[in-house]
Amino acid sequence: MTQLLDERDFEILFAIAECETASNEEVHEATGIPKSTVHYRIQSMRENGVIKNDLFELDREGIGLKITVISEVWAEFEEGYHETVGRKLSDIEGVNQVYFTMGDTDFIVISRLTSRDMVERLVSEYESIDEIRRTSSKFAISVIKENVDIGILRDYDEETLHSGLGLTE
């Protein structure tokens, strides 16, 4: 980033978050900042990497991802294992987030899945990774807070989601 943000930039960013849009008109209405200034500031923040992309939020259940599984993973320690095991975990269909952690647990893995069958496949995939010693997985009962963007779709085969919605036989 080549420039520091000022109060006006933050006012615009907070208005975007509150209004859930980067529309110059809506940000102007929320802040009173002239539309041309809003446009210029947003463009400048994009060019400087402060605003990375335009996000589209998804209703996970609406696309068939009704089950959230949070897994703790313990792996065999060896040089570079966090990269090797982390990559293998990341490659499993339905895995959205992989965190290498400090403490007793080596990795935290968050997966959004369509069915119990997909949960079973997830566990089987864990078992197929030689470096994994043990896992402990939990179903999330309800969502308290979650941010989801359209990029989550890169973690699935289109057919899997179609199947989860009952769109294929």
CSV table of N, CA and C in Angstrom, one decimal:
chain,number,residue,atom,x,y,z
A,1,MET,N,0.9,-1.2,0.0
A,1,MET,CA,0.0,0.0,0.0
A,1,MET,C,0.9,1.2,0.0
A,2,THR,N,0.6,2.1,-0.9
A,2,THR,CA,1.5,3.3,-1.1
A,2,THR,C,1.0,4.5,-0.3
A,3,GLN,N,-0.2,4.5,0.2
A,3,GLN,CA,-0.7,5.7,0.9
A,3,GLN,C,-1.3,5.2,2.2
A,4,LEU,N,-1.4,6.1,3.2
A,4,LEU,CA,-2.1,5.9,4.4
A,4,LEU,C,-3.5,6.3,4.2
A,5,LEU,N,-4.4,5.5,4.9
A,5,LEU,CA,-5.8,5.9,4.9
A,5,LEU,C,-6.1,7.1,5.8
A,6,ASP,N,-7.0,7.9,5.4
A,6,ASP,CA,-7.4,9.0,6.3
A,6,ASP,C,-8.8,8.7,6.9
A,7,GLU,N,-9.3,9.7,7.7
A,7,GLU,CA,-10.6,9.5,8.3
A,7,GLU,C,-11.7,9.3,7.2
A,8,ARG,N,-11.6,10.1,6.2
A,8,ARG,CA,-12.6,10.0,5.1
A,8,ARG,C,-12.7,8.6,4.5
A,9,ASP,N,-11.5,8.0,4.2
A,9,ASP,CA,-11.4,6.7,3.7
A,9,ASP,C,-12.1,5.7,4.6
A,10,PHE,N,-11.8,5.8,5.9
A,10,PHE,CA,-12.4,4.9,6.9
A,10,PHE,C,-13.9,5.1,6.9
A,11,GLU,N,-14.4,6.4,6.8
A,11,GLU,CA,-15.8,6.7,6.8
A,11,GLU,C,-16.5,5.9,5.6
A,12,ILE,N,-15.8,6.0,4.5
A,12,ILE,CA,-16.3,5.3,3.3
A,12,ILE,C,-16.3,3.8,3.5
A,13,LEU,N,-15.2,3.2,4.0
A,13,LEU,CA,-15.2,1.8,4.3
A,13,LEU,C,-16.3,1.3,5.2
A,14,PHE,N,-16.5,2.1,6.3
A,14,PHE,CA,-17.5,1.7,7.3
A,14,PHE,C,-18.9,1.8,6.6
A,15,ALA,N,-19.1,2.8,5.8
A,15,ALA,CA,-20.4,2.9,5.1
A,15,ALA,C,-20.6,1.8,4.1
A,16,ILE,N,-19.6,1.3,3.4
A,16,ILE,CA,-19.7,0.2,2.6
A,16,ILE,C,-20.1,-1.0,3.4
A,17,ALA,N,-19.4,-1.2,4.5
A,17,ALA,CA,-19.8,-2.4,5.4
A,17,ALA,C,-21.2,-2.3,5.9
A,18,GLU,N,-21.6,-1.1,6.3
A,18,GLU,CA,-23.0,-0.9,6.8
A,18,GLU,C,-24.0,-1.1,5.7
A,19,CYS,N,-23.8,-0.5,4.6
A,19,CYS,CA,-24.8,-0.5,3.5
A,19,CYS,C,-24.7,-1.8,2.7
A,20,GLU,N,-23.6,-2.6,2.9
A,20,GLU,CA,-23.4,-3.8,2.1
A,20,GLU,C,-23.3,-3.5,0.6
A,21,THR,N,-22.8,-2.4,0.2
A,21,THR,CA,-22.6,-2.1,-1.2
A,21,THR,C,-21.5,-1.0,-1.3
A,22,ALA,N,-20.9,-1.0,-2.5
A,22,ALA,CA,-19.9,0.0,-2.8
A,22,ALA,C,-20.5,1.0,-3.7
A,23,SER,N,-21.8,1.1,-3.8
A,23,SER,CA,-22.5,2.0,-4.7
A,23,SER,C,-22.1,3.5,-4.3
A,24,ASN,N,-21.6,4.2,-5.2
A,24,ASN,CA,-21.3,5.6,-4.9
A,24,ASN,C,-22.5,6.4,-4.4
A,25,GLU,N,-23.6,6.2,-5.0
A,25,GLU,CA,-24.9,6.8,-4.5
A,25,GLU,C,-25.2,6.5,-3.1
A,26,GLU,N,-25.2,5.2,-2.7
A,26,GLU,CA,-25.6,4.8,-1.4
A,26,GLU,C,-24.5,5.2,-0.4
A,27,VAL,N,-23.3,5.2,-0.7
A,27,VAL,CA,-22.2,5.6,0.2
A,27,VAL,C,-22.3,7.1,0.4
A,28,HIS,N,-22.6,7.9,-0.7
A,28,HIS,CA,-22.8,9.3,-0.6
A,28,HIS,C,-24.0,9.6,0.4
A,29,GLU,N,-25.1,8.9,0.2
A,29,GLU,CA,-26.3,9.1,1.1
A,29,GLU,C,-26.0,8.8,2.5
A,30,ALA,N,-25.2,7.8,2.8
A,30,ALA,CA,-24.9,7.4,4.2
A,30,ALA,C,-23.9,8.3,4.8
A,31,THR,N,-23.0,8.9,4.0
A,31,THR,CA,-21.9,9.7,4.6
A,31,THR,C,-22.0,11.2,4.3
A,32,GLY,N,-22.7,11.6,3.2
A,32,GLY,CA,-22.7,13.0,2.8
A,32,GLY,C,-21.5,13.4,2.0
A,33,ILE,N,-20.6,12.5,1.8
A,33,ILE,CA,-19.4,12.7,1.0
A,33,ILE,C,-19.8,12.8,-0.5
A,34,PRO,N,-19.4,13.8,-1.2
A,34,PRO,CA,-19.8,13.9,-2.6
A,34,PRO,C,-19.5,12.6,-3.4
A,35,LYS,N,-20.4,12.2,-4.3
A,35,LYS,CA,-20.3,11.0,-5.1
A,35,LYS,C,-19.0,10.9,-5.8
A,36,SER,N,-18.5,12.0,-6.4
A,36,SER,CA,-17.3,12.0,-7.2
A,36,SER,C,-16.1,11.6,-6.2
A,37,THR,N,-16.1,12.2,-5.0
A,37,THR,CA,-15.1,11.9,-4.0
A,37,THR,C,-15.1,10.4,-3.6
A,38,VAL,N,-16.3,9.9,-3.4
A,38,VAL,CA,-16.5,8.5,-3.0
A,38,VAL,C,-15.9,7.6,-4.1
A,39,HIS,N,-16.3,7.9,-5.4
A,39,HIS,CA,-15.8,7.2,-6.5
A,39,HIS,C,-14.2,7.2,-6.5
A,40,TYR,N,-13.6,8.4,-6.4
A,40,TYR,CA,-12.2,8.5,-6.5
A,40,TYR,C,-11.5,7.8,-5.3
A,41,ARG,N,-12.1,7.9,-4.1
A,41,ARG,CA,-11.5,7.2,-2.9
A,41,ARG,C,-11.6,5.7,-3.0
A,42,ILE,N,-12.7,5.2,-3.5
A,42,ILE,CA,-12.8,3.7,-3.6
A,42,ILE,C,-11.9,3.2,-4.7
A,43,GLN,N,-11.8,3.9,-5.8
A,43,GLN,CA,-10.8,3.6,-6.9
A,43,GLN,C,-9.4,3.6,-6.4
A,44,SER,N,-9.1,4.6,-5.6
A,44,SER,CA,-7.7,4.7,-5.0
A,44,SER,C,-7.4,3.5,-4.1
A,45,MET,N,-8.4,3.2,-3.2
A,45,MET,CA,-8.2,2.1,-2.3
A,45,MET,C,-8.1,0.7,-3.1
A,46,ARG,N,-8.8,0.6,-4.2
A,46,ARG,CA,-8.6,-0.6,-5.0
A,46,ARG,C,-7.2,-0.7,-5.6
A,47,GLU,N,-6.8,0.4,-6.2
A,47,GLU,CA,-5.4,0.5,-6.8
A,47,GLU,C,-4.3,0.2,-5.7
A,48,ASN,N,-4.5,0.6,-4.5
A,48,ASN,CA,-3.5,0.4,-3.5
A,48,ASN,C,-3.7,-0.9,-2.7
A,49,GLY,N,-4.6,-1.7,-3.1
A,49,GLY,CA,-4.8,-3.0,-2.5
A,49,GLY,C,-5.6,-3.0,-1.2
A,50,VAL,N,-6.1,-1.9,-0.8
A,50,VAL,CA,-6.9,-1.9,0.5
A,50,VAL,C,-8.2,-2.6,0.2
A,51,ILE,N,-8.9,-2.4,-0.9
A,51,ILE,CA,-10.1,-3.1,-1.3
A,51,ILE,C,-9.6,-4.1,-2.4
A,52,LYS,N,-9.7,-5.4,-2.0
A,52,LYS,CA,-9.1,-6.5,-2.9
A,52,LYS,C,-10.0,-6.9,-4.0
A,53,ASN,N,-11.3,-7.0,-3.7
A,53,ASN,CA,-12.2,-7.5,-4.7
A,53,ASN,C,-13.7,-7.1,-4.4
A,54,ASP,N,-14.6,-7.4,-5.2
A,54,ASP,CA,-16.0,-7.2,-5.0
A,54,ASP,C,-16.6,-8.5,-4.6
A,55,LEU,N,-17.1,-8.6,-3.3
A,55,LEU,CA,-17.5,-9.9,-2.8
A,55,LEU,C,-19.0,-10.1,-3.1
A,56,PHE,N,-19.4,-11.4,-3.3
A,56,PHE,CA,-20.8,-11.7,-3.4
A,56,PHE,C,-21.0,-12.7,-2.3
A,57,GLU,N,-22.0,-12.4,-1.4
A,57,GLU,CA,-22.2,-13.3,-0.3
A,57,GLU,C,-23.2,-14.4,-0.8
A,58,LEU,N,-23.0,-15.6,-0.2
A,58,LEU,CA,-23.8,-16.7,-0.6
A,58,LEU,C,-24.6,-17.2,0.6
A,59,ASP,N,-25.8,-17.7,0.4
A,59,ASP,CA,-26.6,-18.5,1.4
A,59,ASP,C,-26.1,-19.9,1.2
A,60,ARG,N,-25.3,-20.4,2.1
A,60,ARG,CA,-24.7,-21.7,2.0
A,60,ARG,C,-25.8,-22.8,1.9
A,61,GLU,N,-26.8,-22.6,2.8
A,61,GLU,CA,-27.9,-23.6,2.7
A,61,GLU,C,-28.6,-23.6,1.4
A,62,GLY,N,-28.7,-22.4,0.8
A,62,GLY,CA,-29.4,-22.3,-0.5
A,62,GLY,C,-28.6,-23.0,-1.6
A,63,ILE,N,-27.3,-23.2,-1.5
A,63,ILE,CA,-26.6,-24.0,-2.5
A,63,ILE,C,-26.2,-25.4,-2.0
A,64,GLY,N,-26.9,-25.8,-0.9
A,64,GLY,CA,-26.8,-27.2,-0.5
A,64,GLY,C,-25.8,-27.5,0.6
A,65,LEU,N,-25.1,-26.5,1.1
A,65,LEU,CA,-24.0,-26.7,2.1
A,65,LEU,C,-24.6,-26.5,3.5
A,66,LYS,N,-25.3,-27.5,4.0
A,66,LYS,CA,-26.1,-27.4,5.2
A,66,LYS,C,-25.3,-27.9,6.4
A,67,ILE,N,-24.2,-28.6,6.2
A,67,ILE,CA,-23.5,-29.2,7.4
A,67,ILE,C,-22.1,-28.5,7.5
A,68,THR,N,-21.8,-28.0,8.7
A,68,THR,CA,-20.4,-27.5,8.9
A,68,THR,C,-19.8,-28.4,9.9
A,69,VAL,N,-18.6,-28.9,9.5
A,69,VAL,CA,-17.8,-29.8,10.4
A,69,VAL,C,-16.5,-29.0,10.7
A,70,ILE,N,-16.2,-29.0,12.0
A,70,ILE,CA,-14.9,-28.4,12.5
A,70,ILE,C,-14.1,-29.6,13.0
A,71,SER,N,-12.9,-29.7,12.5
A,71,SER,CA,-12.0,-30.8,12.8
A,71,SER,C,-10.7,-30.4,13.4
A,72,GLU,N,-10.3,-31.1,14.5
A,72,GLU,CA,-8.9,-30.9,15.0
A,72,GLU,C,-8.1,-32.1,14.4
A,73,VAL,N,-6.9,-31.8,14.0
A,73,VAL,CA,-6.0,-32.8,13.3
A,73,VAL,C,-4.7,-32.8,14.0
A,74,TRP,N,-4.2,-34.0,14.4
A,74,TRP,CA,-2.9,-34.2,14.9
A,74,TRP,C,-2.1,-34.9,13.9
A,75,ALA,N,-0.9,-34.5,13.6
A,75,ALA,CA,-0.1,-35.1,12.6
A,75,ALA,C,1.3,-35.5,13.1
A,76,GLU,N,2.0,-36.3,12.4
A,76,GLU,CA,3.3,-36.7,12.7
A,76,GLU,C,4.3,-35.6,12.5
A,77,PHE,N,5.1,-35.2,13.5
A,77,PHE,CA,6.0,-34.1,13.3
A,77,PHE,C,7.2,-34.5,12.5
A,78,GLU,N,7.5,-33.7,11.5
A,78,GLU,CA,8.7,-33.8,10.8
A,78,GLU,C,8.9,-32.5,10.1
A,79,GLU,N,10.1,-32.2,9.6
A,79,GLU,CA,10.4,-31.0,8.9
A,79,GLU,C,9.5,-30.7,7.8
A,80,GLY,N,8.9,-29.5,7.8
A,80,GLY,CA,8.0,-29.1,6.7
A,80,GLY,C,6.6,-29.8,6.7
A,81,TYR,N,6.3,-30.5,7.8
A,81,TYR,CA,5.0,-31.3,7.8
A,81,TYR,C,3.8,-30.3,7.8
A,82,HIS,N,3.9,-29.1,8.3
A,82,HIS,CA,2.8,-28.2,8.3
A,82,HIS,C,2.4,-27.8,6.8
A,83,GLU,N,3.4,-27.7,6.0
A,83,GLU,CA,3.1,-27.4,4.6
A,83,GLU,C,2.6,-28.6,3.8
A,84,THR,N,3.2,-29.8,4.1
A,84,THR,CA,2.8,-31.0,3.4
A,84,THR,C,1.4,-31.4,3.8
A,85,VAL,N,1.1,-31.6,5.1
A,85,VAL,CA,-0.2,-32.0,5.6
A,85,VAL,C,-1.2,-30.9,5.3
A,86,GLY,N,-0.8,-29.6,5.5
A,86,GLY,CA,-1.8,-28.6,5.2
A,86,GLY,C,-2.3,-28.6,3.8
A,87,ARG,N,-1.3,-28.8,2.8
A,87,ARG,CA,-1.7,-28.9,1.4
A,87,ARG,C,-2.7,-30.1,1.2
A,88,LYS,N,-2.3,-31.2,1.8
A,88,LYS,CA,-3.2,-32.4,1.6
A,88,LYS,C,-4.6,-32.2,2.1
A,89,LEU,N,-4.7,-31.5,3.3
A,89,LEU,CA,-6.0,-31.2,3.9
A,89,LEU,C,-6.7,-30.2,3.0
A,90,SER,N,-6.0,-29.3,2.5
A,90,SER,CA,-6.6,-28.2,1.6
A,90,SER,C,-7.2,-28.8,0.3
A,91,ASP,N,-6.6,-29.9,-0.1
A,91,ASP,CA,-7.1,-30.5,-1.4
A,91,ASP,C,-8.3,-31.4,-1.3
A,92,ILE,N,-8.8,-31.6,0.0
A,92,ILE,CA,-10.0,-32.4,0.2
A,92,ILE,C,-11.2,-31.6,-0.2
A,93,GLU,N,-12.1,-32.3,-1.0
A,93,GLU,CA,-13.3,-31.6,-1.4
A,93,GLU,C,-14.1,-31.2,-0.2
A,94,GLY,N,-14.6,-30.0,-0.2
A,94,GLY,CA,-15.4,-29.5,0.9
A,94,GLY,C,-14.7,-28.8,2.0
A,95,VAL,N,-13.4,-28.9,2.0
A,95,VAL,CA,-12.6,-28.2,3.0
A,95,VAL,C,-12.4,-26.8,2.5
A,96,ASN,N,-12.8,-25.8,3.4
A,96,ASN,CA,-12.8,-24.4,3.1
A,96,ASN,C,-11.7,-23.6,3.8
A,97,GLN,N,-11.3,-24.1,5.0
A,97,GLN,CA,-10.3,-23.4,5.7
A,97,GLN,C,-9.4,-24.4,6.4
A,98,VAL,N,-8.1,-24.2,6.4
A,98,VAL,CA,-7.1,-25.0,7.1
A,98,VAL,C,-6.2,-24.1,7.8
A,99,TYR,N,-6.1,-24.3,9.1
A,99,TYR,CA,-5.2,-23.4,10.0
A,99,TYR,C,-4.2,-24.3,10.7
A,100,PHE,N,-2.9,-24.0,10.5
A,100,PHE,CA,-1.8,-24.6,11.3
A,100,PHE,C,-1.8,-23.9,12.6
A,101,THR,N,-1.9,-24.6,13.7
A,101,THR,CA,-2.1,-23.9,15.0
A,101,THR,C,-0.9,-24.2,16.0
A,102,MET,N,-0.9,-23.4,17.0
A,102,MET,CA,0.0,-23.6,18.1
A,102,MET,C,-0.7,-24.4,19.2
A,103,GLY,N,0.0,-25.1,20.0
A,103,GLY,CA,-0.6,-25.9,21.1
A,103,GLY,C,-0.7,-27.3,20.8
A,104,ASP,N,-1.7,-28.0,21.4
A,104,ASP,CA,-1.8,-29.5,21.3
A,104,ASP,C,-2.3,-29.9,19.9
A,105,THR,N,-3.1,-29.1,19.3
A,105,THR,CA,-3.7,-29.5,18.0
A,105,THR,C,-2.8,-28.9,16.9
A,106,ASP,N,-2.5,-29.7,15.9
A,106,ASP,CA,-1.6,-29.2,14.8
A,106,ASP,C,-2.4,-28.4,13.8
A,107,PHE,N,-3.7,-28.8,13.4
A,107,PHE,CA,-4.5,-28.1,12.4
A,107,PHE,C,-5.9,-28.0,12.9
A,108,ILE,N,-6.6,-26.9,12.5
A,108,ILE,CA,-8.0,-26.8,12.6
A,108,ILE,C,-8.5,-26.7,11.2
A,109,VAL,N,-9.5,-27.6,10.8
A,109,VAL,CA,-10.0,-27.6,9.5
A,109,VAL,C,-11.5,-27.4,9.5
A,110,ILE,N,-12.0,-26.5,8.7
A,110,ILE,CA,-13.4,-26.2,8.6
A,110,ILE,C,-13.9,-26.6,7.3
A,111,SER,N,-15.0,-27.4,7.3
A,111,SER,CA,-15.6,-27.9,6.0
A,111,SER,C,-17.0,-27.6,6.0
A,112,ARG,N,-17.5,-27.3,4.8
A,112,ARG,CA,-19.0,-27.1,4.6
A,112,ARG,C,-19.4,-28.2,3.6
A,113,LEU,N,-20.4,-29.0,4.0
A,113,LEU,CA,-20.7,-30.2,3.3
A,113,LEU,C,-22.2,-30.3,3.0
A,114,THR,N,-22.6,-31.2,2.1
A,114,THR,CA,-24.0,-31.3,1.7
A,114,THR,C,-24.7,-32.4,2.4
A,115,SER,N,-24.0,-33.4,2.9
A,115,SER,CA,-24.8,-34.6,3.4
A,115,SER,C,-23.9,-35.4,4.3
A,116,ARG,N,-24.5,-36.3,5.0
A,116,ARG,CA,-23.8,-37.3,5.9
A,116,ARG,C,-22.8,-38.1,5.0
A,117,ASP,N,-23.2,-38.4,3.8
A,117,ASP,CA,-22.2,-39.2,2.9
A,117,ASP,C,-21.0,-38.4,2.7
A,118,MET,N,-21.1,-37.1,2.5
A,118,MET,CA,-19.9,-36.2,2.3
A,118,MET,C,-19.1,-36.1,3.5
A,119,VAL,N,-19.7,-36.1,4.7
A,119,VAL,CA,-19.0,-36.2,6.0
A,119,VAL,C,-18.2,-37.4,6.1
A,120,GLU,N,-18.8,-38.5,5.7
A,120,GLU,CA,-18.1,-39.8,5.7
A,120,GLU,C,-16.9,-39.8,4.8
A,121,ARG,N,-17.1,-39.2,3.6
A,121,ARG,CA,-16.0,-39.1,2.6
A,121,ARG,C,-14.9,-38.2,3.2
A,122,LEU,N,-15.2,-37.2,3.9
A,122,LEU,CA,-14.2,-36.3,4.5
A,122,LEU,C,-13.4,-37.1,5.5
A,123,VAL,N,-14.0,-37.9,6.4
A,123,VAL,CA,-13.3,-38.7,7.4
A,123,VAL,C,-12.4,-39.7,6.7
A,124,SER,N,-12.9,-40.3,5.6
A,124,SER,CA,-12.1,-41.3,4.9
A,124,SER,C,-10.9,-40.6,4.3
A,125,GLU,N,-11.1,-39.4,3.8
A,125,GLU,CA,-9.9,-38.6,3.2
A,125,GLU,C,-8.9,-38.3,4.3
A,126,TYR,N,-9.4,-38.0,5.5
A,126,TYR,CA,-8.4,-37.8,6.6
A,126,TYR,C,-7.6,-39.0,6.9
A,127,GLU,N,-8.3,-40.2,6.9
A,127,GLU,CA,-7.7,-41.5,7.2
A,127,GLU,C,-6.7,-41.9,6.1
A,128,SER,N,-6.8,-41.4,4.9
A,128,SER,CA,-5.9,-41.7,3.8
A,128,SER,C,-4.6,-40.9,3.8
A,129,ILE,N,-4.5,-39.9,4.7
A,129,ILE,CA,-3.3,-39.1,4.7
A,129,ILE,C,-2.4,-39.8,5.8
A,130,ASP,N,-1.3,-40.3,5.3
A,130,ASP,CA,-0.4,-41.1,6.1
A,130,ASP,C,0.1,-40.3,7.4
A,131,GLU,N,0.4,-39.0,7.2
A,131,GLU,CA,1.0,-38.2,8.3
A,131,GLU,C,0.0,-37.9,9.4
A,132,ILE,N,-1.3,-38.1,9.2
A,132,ILE,CA,-2.2,-37.8,10.3
A,132,ILE,C,-2.3,-38.9,11.3
A,133,ARG,N,-2.1,-38.6,12.5
A,133,ARG,CA,-2.2,-39.5,13.6
A,133,ARG,C,-3.6,-39.7,14.2
A,134,ARG,N,-4.3,-38.6,14.3
A,134,ARG,CA,-5.6,-38.6,14.9
A,134,ARG,C,-6.4,-37.4,14.5
A,135,THR,N,-7.8,-37.5,14.5
A,135,THR,CA,-8.6,-36.4,14.2
A,135,THR,C,-9.8,-36.4,15.2
A,136,SER,N,-10.4,-35.2,15.4
A,136,SER,CA,-11.6,-35.1,16.3
A,136,SER,C,-12.5,-34.1,15.6
A,137,SER,N,-13.6,-34.5,15.1
A,137,SER,CA,-14.5,-33.6,14.4
A,137,SER,C,-15.8,-33.4,15.1
A,138,LYS,N,-16.3,-32.2,14.9
A,138,LYS,CA,-17.6,-31.8,15.5
A,138,LYS,C,-18.5,-31.2,14.5
A,139,PHE,N,-19.8,-31.4,14.7
A,139,PHE,CA,-20.8,-30.7,13.8
A,139,PHE,C,-21.2,-29.4,14.5
A,140,ALA,N,-21.3,-28.4,13.7
A,140,ALA,CA,-21.8,-27.1,14.2
A,140,ALA,C,-23.3,-27.2,14.3
A,141,ILE,N,-23.9,-26.8,15.4
A,141,ILE,CA,-25.3,-26.9,15.6
A,141,ILE,C,-26.0,-25.7,15.0
A,142,SER,N,-25.5,-24.5,15.3
A,142,SER,CA,-26.0,-23.3,14.7
A,142,SER,C,-24.9,-22.3,14.4
A,143,VAL,N,-25.2,-21.4,13.5
A,143,VAL,CA,-24.2,-20.3,13.2
A,143,VAL,C,-24.5,-19.1,14.0
A,144,ILE,N,-23.5,-18.6,14.7
A,144,ILE,CA,-23.6,-17.4,15.4
A,144,ILE,C,-23.1,-16.2,14.5
A,145,LYS,N,-22.0,-16.4,13.9
A,145,LYS,CA,-21.5,-15.3,13.0
A,145,LYS,C,-20.6,-16.0,11.9
A,146,GLU,N,-20.8,-15.6,10.7
A,146,GLU,CA,-20.1,-16.2,9.6
A,146,GLU,C,-20.1,-15.2,8.4
A,147,ASN,N,-18.9,-15.1,7.8
A,147,ASN,CA,-18.8,-14.3,6.5
A,147,ASN,C,-18.5,-15.3,5.4
A,148,VAL,N,-19.3,-15.2,4.3
A,148,VAL,CA,-19.1,-16.1,3.2
A,148,VAL,C,-19.1,-15.3,1.9
A,149,ASP,N,-18.1,-15.6,1.0
A,149,ASP,CA,-18.2,-15.0,-0.3
A,149,ASP,C,-18.2,-16.0,-1.4
A,150,ILE,N,-18.4,-15.6,-2.6
A,150,ILE,CA,-18.5,-16.5,-3.7
A,150,ILE,C,-17.3,-17.4,-3.9
A,151,GLY,N,-16.2,-17.0,-3.5
A,151,GLY,CA,-15.0,-17.8,-3.6
A,151,GLY,C,-15.1,-19.2,-3.0
A,152,ILE,N,-16.0,-19.4,-2.1
A,152,ILE,CA,-16.2,-20.7,-1.5
A,152,ILE,C,-16.5,-21.8,-2.6
A,153,LEU,N,-17.1,-21.4,-3.7
A,153,LEU,CA,-17.5,-22.3,-4.7
A,153,LEU,C,-16.3,-23.0,-5.3
A,154,ARG,N,-15.1,-22.4,-5.3
A,154,ARG,CA,-13.9,-23.1,-5.8
A,154,ARG,C,-13.5,-24.4,-5.1
A,155,ASP,N,-14.1,-24.6,-3.9
A,155,ASP,CA,-13.8,-25.8,-3.1
A,155,ASP,C,-14.7,-27.0,-3.4
A,156,TYR,N,-15.6,-26.9,-4.4
A,156,TYR,CA,-16.5,-27.9,-4.7
A,156,TYR,C,-16.5,-28.2,-6.2
A,157,ASP,N,-16.9,-29.5,-6.5
A,157,ASP,CA,-17.3,-29.8,-7.9
A,157,ASP,C,-18.7,-29.4,-8.0
A,158,GLU,N,-19.1,-28.9,-9.2
A,158,GLU,CA,-20.4,-28.4,-9.4
A,158,GLU,C,-21.4,-29.5,-9.2
A,159,GLU,N,-21.1,-30.8,-9.7
A,159,GLU,CA,-22.0,-31.9,-9.6
A,159,GLU,C,-22.3,-32.2,-8.1
A,160,THR,N,-21.3,-32.0,-7.2
A,160,THR,CA,-21.6,-32.3,-5.8
A,160,THR,C,-22.7,-31.4,-5.2
A,161,LEU,N,-22.6,-30.1,-5.6
A,161,LEU,CA,-23.6,-29.2,-5.1
A,161,LEU,C,-25.0,-29.5,-5.8
A,162,HIS,N,-25.0,-29.9,-7.1
A,162,HIS,CA,-26.2,-30.3,-7.7
A,162,HIS,C,-26.8,-31.4,-7.0
A,163,SER,N,-26.0,-32.4,-6.6
A,163,SER,CA,-26.5,-33.6,-5.9
A,163,SER,C,-27.0,-33.2,-4.6
A,164,GLY,N,-26.3,-32.3,-3.8
A,164,GLY,CA,-26.8,-31.9,-2.5
A,164,GLY,C,-28.1,-31.2,-2.5
A,165,LEU,N,-28.4,-30.6,-3.7
A,165,LEU,CA,-29.7,-29.9,-3.8
A,165,LEU,C,-30.8,-30.8,-4.4
A,166,GLY,N,-30.4,-32.0,-4.8
A,166,GLY,CA,-31.3,-32.9,-5.4
A,166,GLY,C,-31.6,-32.6,-6.9
A,167,LEU,N,-30.7,-31.9,-7.5
A,167,LEU,CA,-30.8,-31.5,-8.9
A,167,LEU,C,-30.4,-32.6,-9.9
A,168,THR,N,-29.7,-33.7,-9.4
A,168,THR,CA,-29.4,-34.8,-10.2
A,168,THR,C,-29.9,-36.1,-9.6
A,169,GLU,N,-30.0,-37.1,-10.4
A,169,GLU,CA,-30.5,-38.4,-9.8
A,169,GLU,C,-29.4,-39.3,-9.4
